[in-house]
Structures are given as C-alpha cells and as structure tokens.
Short mmCIF file of C-alpha atoms in Angstrom, two decimals:
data_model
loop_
_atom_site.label_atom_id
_atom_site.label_comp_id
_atom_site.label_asym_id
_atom_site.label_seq_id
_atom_site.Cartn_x
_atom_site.Cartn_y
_atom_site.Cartn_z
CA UNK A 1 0.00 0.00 0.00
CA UNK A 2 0.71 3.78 -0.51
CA UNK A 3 -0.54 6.27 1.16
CA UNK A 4 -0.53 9.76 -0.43
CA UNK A 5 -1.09 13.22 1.52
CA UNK A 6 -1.66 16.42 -0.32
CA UNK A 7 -0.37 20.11 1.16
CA UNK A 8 -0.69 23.58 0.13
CA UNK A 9 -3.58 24.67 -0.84
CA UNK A 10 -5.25 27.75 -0.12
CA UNK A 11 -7.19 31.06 -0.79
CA UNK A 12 -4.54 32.75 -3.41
CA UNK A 13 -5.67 36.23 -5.69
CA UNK A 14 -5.16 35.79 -9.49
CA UNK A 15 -2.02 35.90 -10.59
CA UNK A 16 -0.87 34.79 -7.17
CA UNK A 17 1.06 31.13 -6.51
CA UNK A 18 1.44 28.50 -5.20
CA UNK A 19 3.35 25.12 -3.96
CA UNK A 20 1.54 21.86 -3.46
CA UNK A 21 3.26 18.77 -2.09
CA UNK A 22 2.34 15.44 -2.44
CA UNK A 23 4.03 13.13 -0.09
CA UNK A 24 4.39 9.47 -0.19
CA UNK A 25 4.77 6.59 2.55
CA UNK A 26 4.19 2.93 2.89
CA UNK A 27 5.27 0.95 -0.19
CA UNK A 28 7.36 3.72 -1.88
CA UNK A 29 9.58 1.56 -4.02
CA UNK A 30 6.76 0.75 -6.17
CA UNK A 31 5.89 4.72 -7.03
CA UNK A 32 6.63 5.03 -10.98
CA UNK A 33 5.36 8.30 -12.21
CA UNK A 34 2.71 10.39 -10.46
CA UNK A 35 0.09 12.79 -12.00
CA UNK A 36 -1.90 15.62 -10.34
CA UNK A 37 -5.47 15.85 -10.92
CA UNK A 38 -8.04 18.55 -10.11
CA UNK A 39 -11.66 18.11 -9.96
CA UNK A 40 -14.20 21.31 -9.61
CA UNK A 41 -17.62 21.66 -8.47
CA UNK A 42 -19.74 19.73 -11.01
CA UNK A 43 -17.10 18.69 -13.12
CA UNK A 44 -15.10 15.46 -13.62
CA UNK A 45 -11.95 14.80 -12.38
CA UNK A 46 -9.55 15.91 -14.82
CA UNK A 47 -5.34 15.52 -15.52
CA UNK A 48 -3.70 18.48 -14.71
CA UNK A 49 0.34 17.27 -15.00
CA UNK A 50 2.59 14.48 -14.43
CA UNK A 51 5.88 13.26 -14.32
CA UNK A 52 7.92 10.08 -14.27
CA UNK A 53 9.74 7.89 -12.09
CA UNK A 54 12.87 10.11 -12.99
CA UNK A 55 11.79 13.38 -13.80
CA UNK A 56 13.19 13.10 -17.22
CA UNK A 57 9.16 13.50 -18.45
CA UNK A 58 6.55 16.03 -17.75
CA UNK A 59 3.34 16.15 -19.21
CA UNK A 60 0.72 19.25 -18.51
CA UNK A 61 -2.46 19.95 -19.71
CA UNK A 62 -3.60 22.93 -21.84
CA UNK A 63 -4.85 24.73 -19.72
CA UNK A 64 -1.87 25.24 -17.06
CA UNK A 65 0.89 25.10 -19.43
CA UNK A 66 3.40 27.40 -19.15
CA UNK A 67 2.37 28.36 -15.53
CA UNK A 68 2.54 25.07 -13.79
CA UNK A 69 5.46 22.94 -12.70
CA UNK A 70 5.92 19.58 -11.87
CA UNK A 71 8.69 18.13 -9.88
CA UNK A 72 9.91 15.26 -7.49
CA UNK A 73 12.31 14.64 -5.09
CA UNK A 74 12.67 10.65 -5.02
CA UNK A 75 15.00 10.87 -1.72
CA UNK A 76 11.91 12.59 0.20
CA UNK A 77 9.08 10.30 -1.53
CA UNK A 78 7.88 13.63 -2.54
CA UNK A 79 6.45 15.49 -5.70
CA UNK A 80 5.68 19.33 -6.05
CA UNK A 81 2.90 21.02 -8.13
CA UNK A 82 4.42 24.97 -8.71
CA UNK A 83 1.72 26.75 -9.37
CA UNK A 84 2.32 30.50 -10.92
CA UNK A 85 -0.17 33.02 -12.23
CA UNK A 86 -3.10 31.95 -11.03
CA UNK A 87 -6.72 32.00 -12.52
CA UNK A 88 -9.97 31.84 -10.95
CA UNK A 89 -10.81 28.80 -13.02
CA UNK A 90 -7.79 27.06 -11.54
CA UNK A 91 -10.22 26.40 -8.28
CA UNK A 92 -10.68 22.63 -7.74
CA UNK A 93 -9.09 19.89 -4.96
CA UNK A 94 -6.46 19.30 -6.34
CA UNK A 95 -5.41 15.54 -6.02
CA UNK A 96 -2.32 13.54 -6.86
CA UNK A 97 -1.71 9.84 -7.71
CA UNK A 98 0.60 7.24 -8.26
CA UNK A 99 1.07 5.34 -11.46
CA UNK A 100 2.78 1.81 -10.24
CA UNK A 101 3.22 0.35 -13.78
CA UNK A 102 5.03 2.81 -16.12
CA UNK A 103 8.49 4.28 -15.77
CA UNK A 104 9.29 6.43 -18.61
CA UNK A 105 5.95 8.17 -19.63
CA UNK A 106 3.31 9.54 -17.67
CA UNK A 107 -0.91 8.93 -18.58
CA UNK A 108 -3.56 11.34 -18.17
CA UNK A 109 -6.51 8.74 -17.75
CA UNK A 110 -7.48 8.71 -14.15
CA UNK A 111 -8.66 4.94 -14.22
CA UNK A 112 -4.85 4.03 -14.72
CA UNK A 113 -3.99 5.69 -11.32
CA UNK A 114 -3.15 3.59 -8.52
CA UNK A 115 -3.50 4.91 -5.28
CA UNK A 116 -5.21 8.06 -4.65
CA UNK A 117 -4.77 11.19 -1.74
CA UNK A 118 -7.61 12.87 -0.27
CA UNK A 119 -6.99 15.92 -1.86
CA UNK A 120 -6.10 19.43 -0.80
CA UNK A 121 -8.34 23.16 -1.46
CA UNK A 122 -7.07 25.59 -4.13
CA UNK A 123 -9.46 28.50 -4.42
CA UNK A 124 -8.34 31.22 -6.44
CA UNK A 125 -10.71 34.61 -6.15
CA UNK A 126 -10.68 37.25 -9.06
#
C-alpha cells in the first residue's frame, strides 16, 4: 500500500502562486510516475500534470501550461505542483496519484492511477 497526503492549498488572488506537495509513505519503491489531478464543483476529475519515475518527463495539460510545474524529489518520496499566475478557473481539490506500472511516460486517464490522496483546497478569487 501507498498512502498519499496532499499540502498547500489555499485562498490565493489571481495571478498569485502556489506550492503543493504530495508526499508518499508505505510501499514507496513501487511509485513510478505520479500525476496531479483537479476536480471542480460539477465537473469530472480531470489531468492536470505528471511526471515520471525520474523526472526526465513532464506532461501538462492545456490549460496550465506554461504556468505550472511539476517536480519530485525521489530521496523525500515527494512530488511538487508549482503553481504560478493563477486563474480563478484554476479552483478545484487538487489531487495527486501514483502510477505503479510505467516508468518512462506519464498517462492522463485517471482509471490508470493507482493509489489516490484525499486531496487538498485551491481557491483562487478574481
């Protein structure tokens, strides 16, 4: 098992940042890549970035390209969501996940996900 907690969130302005971390314990040798995932009031669950088990490959989404950055530190079981320039449609939990199957890529589907945090608030007011 892995357990996953998310930190970070928050009440930011527009244009305003911040840092998420996602921090892993338990069965950590079997973490491959991990994604982050947002889900809004209403809406589905949807990819918002990844990385791989090395870092070598980042994947982001439309929609936060350019103004979010993904990162892990494998020695502290932990991976970092930078999150720069803000927009009020940016509010959702924002989740991540662990991928225990693929090294070198990273998937956006969310059935393909592994193990699951509980999530932490971004609210972002215009």
């Amino acid at each position: 098992q892995v357990q996953l907690v998310e930190s970070g969130g928050g009440l930011v302005q527009a244009g305003g940042s911040l840092r998420l971390s996602c921090a892993a314990s338990g069965r950590t040798f079997i973490i491959y890549a991990v994604g982050w995932f947002r889900q809004a009031p209403g809406k589905e669950r949807e990819f918002v970035a990844g990385i791989s088990w090395t870092g070598g490959v980042t994947d982001y989404s439309d929609s936060v390209k350019g103004r979010f950055t993904v990162s892990r530190d494998n020695a502290k079981s932990t991976v970092y969501l930078q999150m720069n320039n803000l927009k009020p449609e940016d509010t959702a939990v924002y989740y991540c996940a662990v991928d225990t199957r693929t090294l070198h890529t990273v998937v956006r589907q969310t059935t393909w996900y592994d193990y699951w945090g509980q999530g932490t608030q971004v609210t972002v007011s215009s």
